[in-house]
Amino acid sequence: MSELRRTPIKQLLSEGRAHPSVTVQGWVRTRRDSKGGFSFIELNDGSCLKNLQIIADHTLASWQELQAKIHTGACLEISGELIESEGKKQSVEMRAGELKVFGEADPEHYPLQKKFHSLEYLREIAHLRPRTNTIGAVMRVRSRLAYAVHQFFVDRGFIYLHTPIITSSDCEGAGEMFQVTTLDLDKPPRVDGAVDFKEDFFGEKTGLTVSGQLEGEIYAMALSLVYTFGPTFRAENSHTSRHLSEFWMIEPEMAFYDLENDMDLAEEFIKYLLGEVLEHCHDDLEFFNQRVDKNLLTTLAHVKDTPFEHIDYTKAVELLRKSNQKFEYAVEWGGHLQSEHERYLAETVFKKPVIIYDYPEKIKPFYMKMNQDGKTVRAMDVLLPRLGEIIGGSQREDDYEVLKSRFDAKGIDPKEYWWYLDLRRFGSAPHSGFGLGFERMVQFATGVENIRDVIPFPRFPKHAKF
RNA sequence: UCCGGAGUGGCGCAACGGUAGCGCAGACGGCUGUUAACCGUAAGGUUACAGGUUCGAAUCCUGUCUCCGGAGCCA
């Protein structure tokens, strides 16, 4: 093992050159036997979508025994000569010189055979599903997107900020929190009948973060440009193909950005991410284009190259009301735009990404900046065709008095946010930010319909296995 | 949480009141520089669970559980 010089299959295939001696390690996808006294083994090591075809013949030491152990799923190490392939489907293939079986996979019991498996079934075997083409490809794209996120912001002078996972602030309105406690749930300490959180680990009630935004604002008021990229938790009982209880969110926060700057950055960001995967994940995207969504590559290129539509909430409402489209929910100024409305705008009216901005203040949280009209706030949502909302953001209220009155209007105790108000008391600055749900981006980039298939180990109500 | 759909061999499906069949995978045999390989043989199911209706239930009814789609909430 220690002297091993393994070459990733990706490298062998992309170079496409013969080589007298190479070593590969990986898992068997299929084996096809020839009575000519040899077998074709398709080996995959996860470095890329494609397999390396290996020719193993009876001249190998103890070939009979080995062959009996080589089934779909077995893990092998093979050394040999890389030669130009006689077959048409690959440029190079390997003629095995030495073959070692690391681990067998009993075909009677191995759940992943060389046949189609539904994504629903694969979810039940989340410990084995990374060995499939689809999940492997998703995770390579996901990884590339994560890398691109950092590239994008670092290239633009942003500081990567780690905001806390455990927190006592709940970023009002973002969602239900998971509670974090070390109290004995059978007999918690009580004062006046209520649970006494002074006795809890942190001396107060704490939970898992639902957003790093407020902490992001703190650091933007010092470092100017910051972004967070980390796990986020929502204890909502939502059962949809677009929600997870644990998901990854990217939240940039920028001092001296107004809402227009914010929207421009959001658009540039999405286009950058798509450009990166189009450039670097070609085989995987091609696979999705064939197997998952025939229009995927066209859609991605279109979104990457087309300017997003900008429309304010009031005009969007007018447009929806004037349309002859029948909606399940009536459209009224002051109400939330429903999924069907958003989809209609992005898919039917504009047929491209749409940014809706200047929402009624009553349906948005306290921290968004009030407009001159006193009725709307500087909020924006980016909607993608098929997927719906992928980004929500706003310019933040930077005026101390206005913010205080917003607390009062929403019935929030300003004492809870004394530090947040301090940012407006001392050296306040106009600033903006947004949040992008990373898994939704992976969904959009791959065309995979259910969000549970774009994260290695999905967490959703009643599901925390693996 | 609400609305709709579905649970049948390992997986994907059929049979929709008359006693369960096909494809794939797996086993065995044959054939082949094969590549979603191909051909043949045998094997594999108390039809999610618990009750009920009926001469008879996978099929109809009730309840429970699970999964999928949609809605709400959002990212």
Coordinates of C-alpha atoms (C1' of nucleotides) in Angstrom, one line a residue:
Chain A
M1 CA 0.0 0.0 0.0
S2 CA 2.7 2.5 1.0
E3 CA 4.4 2.4 -2.4
L4 CA 1.2 2.8 -4.3
R5 CA 1.1 5.3 -7.1
R6 CA -2.6 5.3 -8.0
T7 CA -3.6 7.3 -11.0
P8 CA -7.1 8.7 -11.1
I9 CA -9.2 7.3 -13.9
K10 CA -10.2 10.8 -14.9
Q11 CA -6.5 11.5 -15.6
L12 CA -6.0 8.4 -17.7
L13 CA -9.1 9.0 -19.8
S14 CA -8.5 12.7 -20.3
E15 CA -4.9 12.2 -21.4
G16 CA -6.0 9.3 -23.6
R17 CA -2.4 8.1 -24.1
A18 CA -0.9 4.6 -23.9
H19 CA 1.3 4.0 -20.9
P20 CA 3.5 0.9 -20.1
S21 CA 2.5 0.8 -16.4
V22 CA -0.2 2.3 -14.3
T23 CA -2.2 1.4 -11.2
V24 CA -5.9 2.1 -10.6
Q25 CA -8.2 1.4 -7.7
G26 CA -11.9 1.5 -7.7
W27 CA -15.2 -0.2 -7.7
V28 CA -16.6 -2.6 -10.4
R29 CA -19.6 -1.4 -12.2
T30 CA -20.0 -4.4 -14.6
R31 CA -18.1 -7.4 -15.8
R32 CA -18.7 -8.9 -19.2
D33 CA -17.1 -12.3 -19.8
S34 CA -15.8 -13.6 -23.1
K35 CA -15.3 -17.3 -23.7
G36 CA -12.2 -16.2 -25.5
G37 CA -10.7 -16.5 -22.0
F38 CA -11.0 -12.9 -20.8
S39 CA -13.3 -10.5 -19.1
F40 CA -14.1 -6.8 -19.6
I41 CA -14.3 -5.0 -16.2
E42 CA -15.7 -1.5 -16.0
L43 CA -14.0 0.2 -13.1
N44 CA -15.1 3.5 -11.6
D45 CA -13.2 5.4 -8.9
G46 CA -15.5 8.5 -8.7
S47 CA -12.9 10.9 -10.1
C48 CA -15.2 11.2 -13.2
L49 CA -18.4 9.8 -14.6
K50 CA -16.7 7.5 -17.0
N51 CA -15.4 4.0 -16.2
L52 CA -12.1 2.6 -17.2
Q53 CA -12.4 -0.6 -19.3
I54 CA -10.0 -3.3 -18.0
I55 CA -9.1 -6.4 -19.9
A56 CA -8.4 -9.3 -17.5
D57 CA -7.5 -12.7 -19.0
H58 CA -6.6 -16.2 -17.9
T59 CA -2.9 -15.4 -17.9
L60 CA -3.3 -13.5 -14.6
A61 CA -2.2 -15.4 -11.6
S62 CA -5.0 -17.5 -10.0
W63 CA -7.5 -15.9 -12.5
Q64 CA -10.2 -18.5 -11.8
E65 CA -10.3 -17.6 -8.1
L66 CA -10.2 -13.9 -8.8
Q67 CA -12.9 -14.0 -11.3
A68 CA -15.3 -15.6 -8.8
K69 CA -14.8 -12.6 -6.6
I70 CA -15.3 -9.9 -9.2
H71 CA -18.9 -8.7 -9.3
T72 CA -20.7 -5.4 -9.5
G73 CA -19.7 -3.4 -6.4
A74 CA -16.4 -5.2 -5.6
C75 CA -13.4 -3.0 -4.9
L76 CA -10.2 -3.7 -6.9
E77 CA -6.7 -2.6 -7.4
I78 CA -5.3 -3.3 -10.8
S79 CA -1.9 -2.6 -12.4
G80 CA -1.1 -3.0 -16.0
E81 CA -0.5 -1.5 -19.3
L82 CA -2.7 1.3 -20.7
I83 CA -3.2 0.7 -24.4
E84 CA -5.2 2.1 -27.2
S85 CA -8.6 0.5 -27.2
E86 CA -9.8 -1.8 -30.0
G87 CA -13.4 -0.9 -29.0
K88 CA -15.2 2.2 -30.2
K89 CA -16.5 3.6 -26.9
Q90 CA -13.2 4.5 -25.2
S91 CA -9.9 5.8 -26.4
V92 CA -7.8 3.8 -24.0
E93 CA -8.2 0.7 -21.9
M94 CA -6.1 -1.2 -19.5
R95 CA -4.6 -4.7 -19.9
A96 CA -4.4 -6.0 -16.4
G97 CA -1.0 -7.3 -15.3
E98 CA -1.8 -7.7 -11.6
L99 CA -5.2 -7.7 -9.9
K100 CA -6.1 -7.5 -6.3
V101 CA -9.5 -7.7 -4.7
F102 CA -9.8 -5.4 -1.7
G103 CA -13.4 -6.2 -1.0
E104 CA -16.0 -8.4 -2.5
A105 CA -19.7 -7.6 -3.0
D106 CA -21.9 -10.7 -2.8
P107 CA -24.3 -10.3 -5.8
E108 CA -27.1 -12.1 -3.9
H109 CA -27.1 -9.2 -1.4
Y110 CA -25.5 -6.1 -2.9
P111 CA -28.4 -3.7 -3.4
L112 CA -26.9 -1.9 -6.4
Q113 CA -27.0 -4.1 -9.5
K114 CA -26.3 -3.0 -13.0
K115 CA -29.8 -1.9 -13.7
F116 CA -31.9 1.2 -13.3
H117 CA -32.8 2.2 -9.7
S118 CA -35.2 4.9 -8.8
L119 CA -34.0 7.9 -6.8
E120 CA -36.6 7.1 -4.2
Y121 CA -35.1 3.7 -3.7
L122 CA -31.5 5.0 -3.7
R123 CA -32.5 7.4 -0.9
E124 CA -33.2 4.3 1.3
I125 CA -29.6 3.2 0.8
A126 CA -27.9 6.5 1.1
H127 CA -24.7 4.8 2.2
L128 CA -24.3 3.1 -1.1
R129 CA -26.0 5.5 -3.5
P130 CA -22.7 7.5 -4.1
R131 CA -21.6 4.5 -6.2
T132 CA -24.2 5.3 -8.8
N133 CA -23.7 7.5 -11.8
T134 CA -26.3 10.0 -10.9
I135 CA -25.4 10.6 -7.3
G136 CA -21.7 10.6 -8.2
A137 CA -22.3 13.2 -10.8
V138 CA -24.4 15.3 -8.5
M139 CA -21.7 15.4 -5.9
R140 CA -19.0 16.3 -8.3
V141 CA -21.1 19.2 -9.6
R142 CA -21.9 20.1 -6.0
S143 CA -18.3 20.2 -5.0
R144 CA -17.4 22.3 -8.0
L145 CA -20.2 24.8 -7.2
A146 CA -18.9 25.1 -3.6
Y147 CA -15.4 25.8 -4.9
A148 CA -16.8 28.4 -7.3
V149 CA -18.7 30.1 -4.5
H150 CA -15.4 30.8 -2.7
Q151 CA -13.6 31.8 -5.9
F152 CA -16.3 34.3 -6.8
F153 CA -16.3 36.1 -3.5
V154 CA -12.6 35.9 -2.8
D155 CA -11.8 37.3 -6.3
R156 CA -14.0 40.3 -5.5
G157 CA -12.3 41.1 -2.2
F158 CA -14.9 39.5 0.1
I159 CA -13.8 38.0 3.5
Y160 CA -15.1 34.5 4.3
L161 CA -16.9 34.8 7.6
H162 CA -17.8 31.9 9.9
T163 CA -21.0 32.7 11.8
P164 CA -22.1 30.6 14.7
I165 CA -24.0 27.4 14.4
I166 CA -25.4 27.6 17.9
T167 CA -27.1 30.9 18.6
S168 CA -29.5 32.7 20.9
S169 CA -30.8 35.0 18.2
D170 CA -33.4 33.7 15.9
C171 CA -33.3 36.2 12.9
E172 CA -37.0 36.8 13.4
G173 CA -39.3 35.4 10.8
A174 CA -36.7 33.2 9.0
G175 CA -38.1 30.0 10.4
E176 CA -38.6 27.6 13.3
M177 CA -35.5 26.8 15.3
F178 CA -34.1 23.5 16.5
Q179 CA -33.5 23.9 20.2
V180 CA -30.1 23.1 21.6
T181 CA -30.1 22.1 25.2
T182 CA -28.3 19.9 27.8
L183 CA -31.1 20.0 30.2
D184 CA -32.6 16.7 31.4
L185 CA -35.8 16.6 29.3
D186 CA -37.5 14.3 31.9
K187 CA -37.1 16.7 34.7
P188 CA -35.9 20.1 33.6
P189 CA -35.3 22.8 36.3
R190 CA -38.2 25.1 36.6
V191 CA -39.0 28.6 38.0
D192 CA -42.6 29.6 38.4
G193 CA -43.6 26.5 36.4
A194 CA -41.6 27.5 33.3
V195 CA -38.3 25.8 32.3
D196 CA -35.4 27.6 33.8
F197 CA -33.0 28.2 30.9
K198 CA -30.5 29.9 33.3
E199 CA -29.7 26.4 34.3
D200 CA -29.1 25.3 30.6
F201 CA -25.6 25.0 29.2
F202 CA -25.4 28.5 27.8
G203 CA -27.5 30.1 30.6
E204 CA -30.2 31.0 28.1
K205 CA -32.4 29.4 25.5
T206 CA -30.4 28.5 22.4
G207 CA -30.9 26.8 19.0
L208 CA -29.3 26.0 15.7
T209 CA -28.9 29.0 13.4
V210 CA -31.6 29.7 10.8
S211 CA -29.5 32.4 9.2
G212 CA -26.1 34.0 9.6
Q213 CA -27.3 37.3 8.3
L214 CA -27.4 39.4 11.4
E215 CA -23.9 38.3 12.4
G216 CA -22.9 39.0 8.8
E217 CA -24.1 42.5 9.1
I218 CA -21.9 43.0 12.2
Y219 CA -18.8 42.1 10.2
A220 CA -19.8 44.0 7.1
M221 CA -19.9 47.1 9.3
A222 CA -16.1 46.6 9.8
L223 CA -14.7 44.5 6.9
S224 CA -17.1 46.0 4.3
L225 CA -17.5 42.8 2.2
V226 CA -18.1 39.5 3.8
Y227 CA -19.9 36.2 3.0
T228 CA -20.9 33.2 4.9
F229 CA -21.2 29.7 3.5
G230 CA -22.3 27.1 6.0
P231 CA -25.1 24.8 7.3
T232 CA -28.4 26.3 8.3
F233 CA -31.3 24.6 10.1
R234 CA -35.0 25.1 9.9
A235 CA -37.4 23.0 12.1
E236 CA -40.3 23.5 9.7
N237 CA -42.5 20.6 9.0
S238 CA -42.3 21.1 5.2
H239 CA -42.7 18.2 2.9
T240 CA -41.7 19.4 -0.5
S241 CA -39.0 18.7 -3.1
R242 CA -37.4 22.1 -2.4
H243 CA -37.0 22.1 1.4
L244 CA -34.6 20.5 3.8
S245 CA -34.3 20.8 7.6
E246 CA -30.5 21.1 7.2
F247 CA -29.2 22.9 4.2
W248 CA -26.3 25.1 3.2
M249 CA -26.7 28.7 2.6
I250 CA -24.5 31.4 1.1
E251 CA -25.1 34.8 2.6
P252 CA -23.0 37.8 1.4
E253 CA -23.3 41.1 3.2
M254 CA -21.9 44.3 1.7
A255 CA -21.4 47.7 3.2
F256 CA -22.0 50.6 0.8
Y257 CA -24.3 48.5 -1.4
D258 CA -27.8 49.6 -2.2
L259 CA -30.5 47.3 -3.5
E260 CA -29.5 47.8 -7.1
N261 CA -25.9 46.8 -6.3
D262 CA -27.3 43.9 -4.4
M263 CA -29.4 42.7 -7.3
D264 CA -26.5 43.1 -9.7
L265 CA -24.3 41.0 -7.5
A266 CA -26.9 38.3 -7.2
E267 CA -27.3 38.1 -10.9
E268 CA -23.5 38.1 -11.5
F269 CA -23.1 35.4 -8.9
I270 CA -25.6 33.0 -10.4
K271 CA -24.2 33.5 -13.9
Y272 CA -20.7 32.9 -12.6
L273 CA -21.6 29.6 -10.9
L274 CA -23.3 28.3 -14.0
G275 CA -20.3 29.3 -16.1
E276 CA -18.0 27.4 -13.8
V277 CA -19.9 24.1 -13.9
L278 CA -20.5 24.5 -17.7
E279 CA -16.8 24.8 -18.1
H280 CA -15.6 22.2 -15.6
C281 CA -18.3 19.6 -15.2
H282 CA -19.0 18.9 -18.9
D283 CA -19.3 15.1 -18.7
D284 CA -21.5 15.2 -15.7
L285 CA -23.8 17.8 -17.1
E286 CA -24.0 16.0 -20.4
F287 CA -25.1 12.9 -18.4
F288 CA -27.9 14.9 -16.7
N289 CA -28.9 16.4 -20.1
Q290 CA -29.4 12.9 -21.5
R291 CA -30.9 11.2 -18.5
V292 CA -32.6 13.8 -16.4
D293 CA -33.6 16.9 -18.4
K294 CA -33.2 17.1 -22.1
N295 CA -33.1 20.9 -22.0
L296 CA -30.6 21.2 -19.2
L297 CA -27.6 22.5 -21.1
T298 CA -29.8 24.9 -23.2
T299 CA -31.4 26.2 -20.0
L300 CA -28.1 26.7 -18.2
A301 CA -26.6 28.5 -21.1
H302 CA -29.7 30.7 -21.5
V303 CA -29.7 31.7 -17.9
K304 CA -26.0 32.4 -18.0
D305 CA -26.2 34.6 -21.1
T306 CA -29.5 36.4 -20.7
P307 CA -30.0 39.6 -18.6
F308 CA -32.4 39.0 -15.7
E309 CA -35.8 40.7 -15.8
H310 CA -36.3 43.3 -13.1
I311 CA -39.8 44.2 -12.0
D312 CA -41.1 45.8 -8.8
Y313 CA -43.7 44.0 -6.7
T314 CA -46.5 46.5 -7.6
K315 CA -46.0 46.1 -11.3
A316 CA -45.8 42.3 -10.9
V317 CA -49.1 42.4 -9.1
E318 CA -50.7 44.5 -11.9
L319 CA -49.3 42.2 -14.5
L320 CA -50.7 39.1 -12.8
R321 CA -54.1 40.7 -12.3
K322 CA -54.3 41.7 -15.9
S323 CA -53.3 38.3 -17.2
N324 CA -56.1 36.0 -18.1
Q325 CA -54.4 33.2 -16.3
K326 CA -56.5 31.4 -13.7
F327 CA -54.8 31.2 -10.3
E328 CA -55.8 29.1 -7.4
Y329 CA -55.0 32.1 -5.1
A330 CA -56.2 35.6 -6.0
V331 CA -53.5 38.2 -6.5
E332 CA -53.8 41.2 -4.3
W333 CA -51.5 44.1 -3.5
G334 CA -50.1 43.5 0.0
G335 CA -50.3 39.7 -0.2
H336 CA -47.6 37.1 -0.7
L337 CA -46.9 36.1 -4.2
Q338 CA -47.7 32.4 -4.4
S339 CA -45.5 29.8 -6.1
E340 CA -48.0 29.7 -9.0
H341 CA -47.6 33.4 -9.5
E342 CA -43.9 33.4 -9.3
R343 CA -43.7 30.4 -11.7
Y344 CA -46.1 32.2 -14.1
L345 CA -43.9 35.2 -14.2
A346 CA -40.6 33.4 -14.7
E347 CA -41.8 30.6 -17.0
T348 CA -44.7 32.1 -19.0
V349 CA -44.4 35.8 -19.1
F350 CA -40.6 36.4 -19.2
K351 CA -39.2 32.9 -19.8
K352 CA -36.1 33.8 -17.9
P353 CA -34.9 34.6 -14.4
V354 CA -36.9 37.4 -12.8
I355 CA -36.0 39.7 -9.9
I356 CA -38.9 41.1 -8.0
Y357 CA -38.2 44.0 -5.7
D358 CA -39.8 46.6 -3.4
Y359 CA -42.2 44.4 -1.5
P360 CA -44.9 45.6 0.9
E361 CA -43.3 46.2 4.3
K362 CA -46.1 44.3 6.1
I363 CA -45.0 40.9 4.6
K364 CA -41.3 41.4 5.2
P365 CA -39.1 41.3 8.3
F366 CA -38.0 44.3 10.4
Y367 CA -34.5 44.7 9.1
M368 CA -35.4 45.6 5.5
K369 CA -34.9 49.2 4.5
M370 CA -38.1 51.3 4.2
N371 CA -38.8 53.1 0.9
Q372 CA -39.8 56.7 0.6
D373 CA -43.4 55.7 0.1
G374 CA -43.6 54.3 3.6
K375 CA -45.4 51.2 2.3
T376 CA -42.7 49.1 0.6
V377 CA -39.2 47.9 1.6
R378 CA -36.1 47.4 -0.4
A379 CA -36.4 43.6 -0.7
M380 CA -35.8 41.4 -3.6
D381 CA -36.3 37.8 -4.7
V382 CA -34.6 36.1 -7.6
L383 CA -36.9 33.6 -9.3
L384 CA -35.6 30.9 -11.7
P385 CA -37.8 29.1 -14.2
R386 CA -38.8 25.6 -12.9
L387 CA -37.2 26.1 -9.6
G388 CA -38.8 29.3 -8.2
E389 CA -37.1 31.3 -5.5
I390 CA -33.4 30.8 -5.2
I391 CA -32.3 34.1 -3.6
G392 CA -34.0 36.4 -1.1
G393 CA -32.2 39.6 -0.2
S394 CA -32.6 43.2 0.8
Q395 CA -31.0 46.5 1.6
R396 CA -30.9 46.7 5.4
E397 CA -32.5 49.5 7.4
D398 CA -29.5 51.6 8.5
D399 CA -31.4 54.4 10.2
Y400 CA -31.6 54.0 13.9
E401 CA -34.9 55.7 14.5
V402 CA -36.6 54.0 11.6
L403 CA -35.4 50.6 12.7
K404 CA -36.6 51.3 16.2
S405 CA -40.0 52.2 15.0
R406 CA -40.0 49.0 12.9
F407 CA -39.4 46.9 16.0
D408 CA -42.3 48.6 17.7
A409 CA -44.6 48.1 14.7
K410 CA -43.8 44.4 14.6
G411 CA -44.1 44.0 18.3
I412 CA -40.4 43.0 18.9
D413 CA -38.6 43.9 22.0
P414 CA -35.7 46.2 20.9
K415 CA -33.7 45.1 24.0
E416 CA -33.3 41.7 22.4
Y417 CA -31.5 43.4 19.5
W418 CA -29.5 46.0 21.4
W419 CA -26.4 45.0 19.5
Y420 CA -28.1 45.2 16.2
L421 CA -29.3 48.7 17.0
D422 CA -25.8 49.6 18.1
L423 CA -24.6 49.1 14.5
R424 CA -27.0 52.0 13.6
R425 CA -25.9 54.0 16.6
F426 CA -22.2 53.9 15.8
G427 CA -20.9 54.4 12.3
S428 CA -24.0 53.2 10.5
A429 CA -23.6 52.6 6.8
P430 CA -25.9 51.7 3.9
H431 CA -25.6 48.0 3.3
S432 CA -27.3 45.0 1.6
G433 CA -27.1 41.3 1.3
F434 CA -28.8 38.2 0.2
G435 CA -29.1 34.5 0.9
L436 CA -28.8 31.8 -1.7
G437 CA -29.9 28.2 -0.9
F438 CA -27.0 26.1 -2.1
E439 CA -28.9 22.9 -2.6
R440 CA -31.4 24.8 -4.8
M441 CA -28.5 25.9 -6.9
V442 CA -27.3 22.3 -7.2
Q443 CA -30.8 21.3 -8.2
F444 CA -30.9 23.9 -10.9
A445 CA -27.5 23.1 -12.2
T446 CA -28.1 19.4 -12.5
G447 CA -31.8 19.4 -13.2
V448 CA -32.4 16.9 -10.4
E449 CA -36.0 17.4 -9.2
N450 CA -35.9 16.5 -5.6
I451 CA -33.6 18.4 -3.2
R452 CA -33.1 15.3 -1.2
D453 CA -30.9 13.9 -4.0
V454 CA -28.5 16.8 -4.2
I455 CA -27.2 16.6 -0.6
P456 CA -25.2 13.6 0.6
F457 CA -27.3 12.9 3.6
P458 CA -30.7 14.8 3.5
R459 CA -32.4 15.8 6.7
F460 CA -36.1 16.3 6.7
P461 CA -39.0 15.6 9.1
K462 CA -38.7 12.1 10.5
H463 CA -35.4 11.5 8.6
A464 CA -32.0 11.8 10.1
K465 CA -30.5 8.4 9.2
F466 CA -26.9 7.9 8.2
Chain B
rU1 C1' -50.1 20.6 8.7
rC2 C1' -53.7 20.4 4.4
rC3 C1' -55.1 18.3 -0.6
rG4 C1' -54.2 14.3 -4.2
rG5 C1' -51.8 9.6 -5.8
rA6 C1' -49.3 5.0 -4.5
rG7 C1' -47.5 0.7 -1.5
rU8 C1' -47.5 -6.5 -5.4
rG9 C1' -40.7 -11.4 -5.9
rG10 C1' -34.0 -7.7 -4.7
rC11 C1' -35.5 -3.4 -8.2
rG12 C1' -39.2 -1.3 -12.0
rC13 C1' -44.1 -2.6 -13.2
rA14 C1' -49.0 -5.6 -14.8
rA15 C1' -53.3 -8.0 -13.1
rC16 C1' -58.6 -3.8 -10.5
rG17 C1' -64.0 -9.3 -7.3
rG18 C1' -62.5 -15.6 -9.5
rU19 C1' -57.2 -17.3 -6.5
rA20 C1' -50.6 -13.4 -9.1
rG21 C1' -47.7 -12.4 -14.4
rC22 C1' -43.8 -9.5 -17.2
rG23 C1' -39.1 -6.9 -17.6
rC24 C1' -34.5 -6.0 -15.2
rA25 C1' -31.0 -7.8 -11.6
rG26 C1' -29.1 -12.4 -9.3
rA27 C1' -28.0 -18.3 -10.2
rC28 C1' -26.7 -22.0 -13.9
rG29 C1' -25.6 -23.2 -19.2
rG30 C1' -24.4 -21.3 -24.2
rC31 C1' -22.2 -17.5 -27.5
rU32 C1' -19.3 -13.2 -28.4
rG33 C1' -13.3 -7.6 -28.6
rU34 C1' -17.6 -7.0 -25.3
rU35 C1' -19.5 -2.1 -23.8
rA36 C1' -27.6 -0.5 -21.5
rA37 C1' -24.0 -7.1 -24.6
rC38 C1' -26.9 -11.3 -26.6
rC39 C1' -29.6 -16.5 -26.3
rG40 C1' -31.6 -20.5 -23.2
rU41 C1' -33.0 -22.9 -18.3
rA42 C1' -34.4 -23.1 -13.4
rA43 C1' -35.4 -20.4 -9.0
rG44 C1' -37.8 -16.4 -6.4
rG45 C1' -44.3 -13.4 -3.8
rU46 C1' -48.8 -15.3 3.5
rU47 C1' -49.8 -8.6 -2.8
rA48 C1' -47.2 -2.6 3.6
rC49 C1' -49.7 -3.8 8.4
rA50 C1' -54.5 -4.6 11.3
rG51 C1' -59.5 -5.3 11.0
rG52 C1' -64.1 -5.8 8.0
rU53 C1' -67.6 -7.0 3.6
rU54 C1' -68.0 -11.4 0.4
rC55 C1' -69.0 -18.3 -1.4
rG56 C1' -64.3 -15.9 -2.9
rA57 C1' -60.2 -9.9 -1.8
rA58 C1' -53.9 -7.7 -4.5
rU59 C1' -58.6 -5.7 -6.2
rC60 C1' -64.2 -3.1 -2.2
rC61 C1' -64.6 -0.6 3.0
rU62 C1' -62.3 1.3 7.8
rG63 C1' -57.9 2.4 10.6
rU64 C1' -52.4 2.7 11.0
rC65 C1' -47.6 3.2 8.8
rU66 C1' -44.5 4.5 4.7
rC67 C1' -43.4 6.8 0.0
rC68 C1' -44.4 10.3 -4.1
rG69 C1' -46.6 14.9 -6.2
rG70 C1' -48.8 19.6 -5.0
rA71 C1' -49.9 23.6 -1.3
rG72 C1' -48.4 26.6 2.9
rC73 C1' -43.6 28.3 5.2
rC74 C1' -39.1 29.7 3.0
rA75 C1' -33.6 29.3 0.7

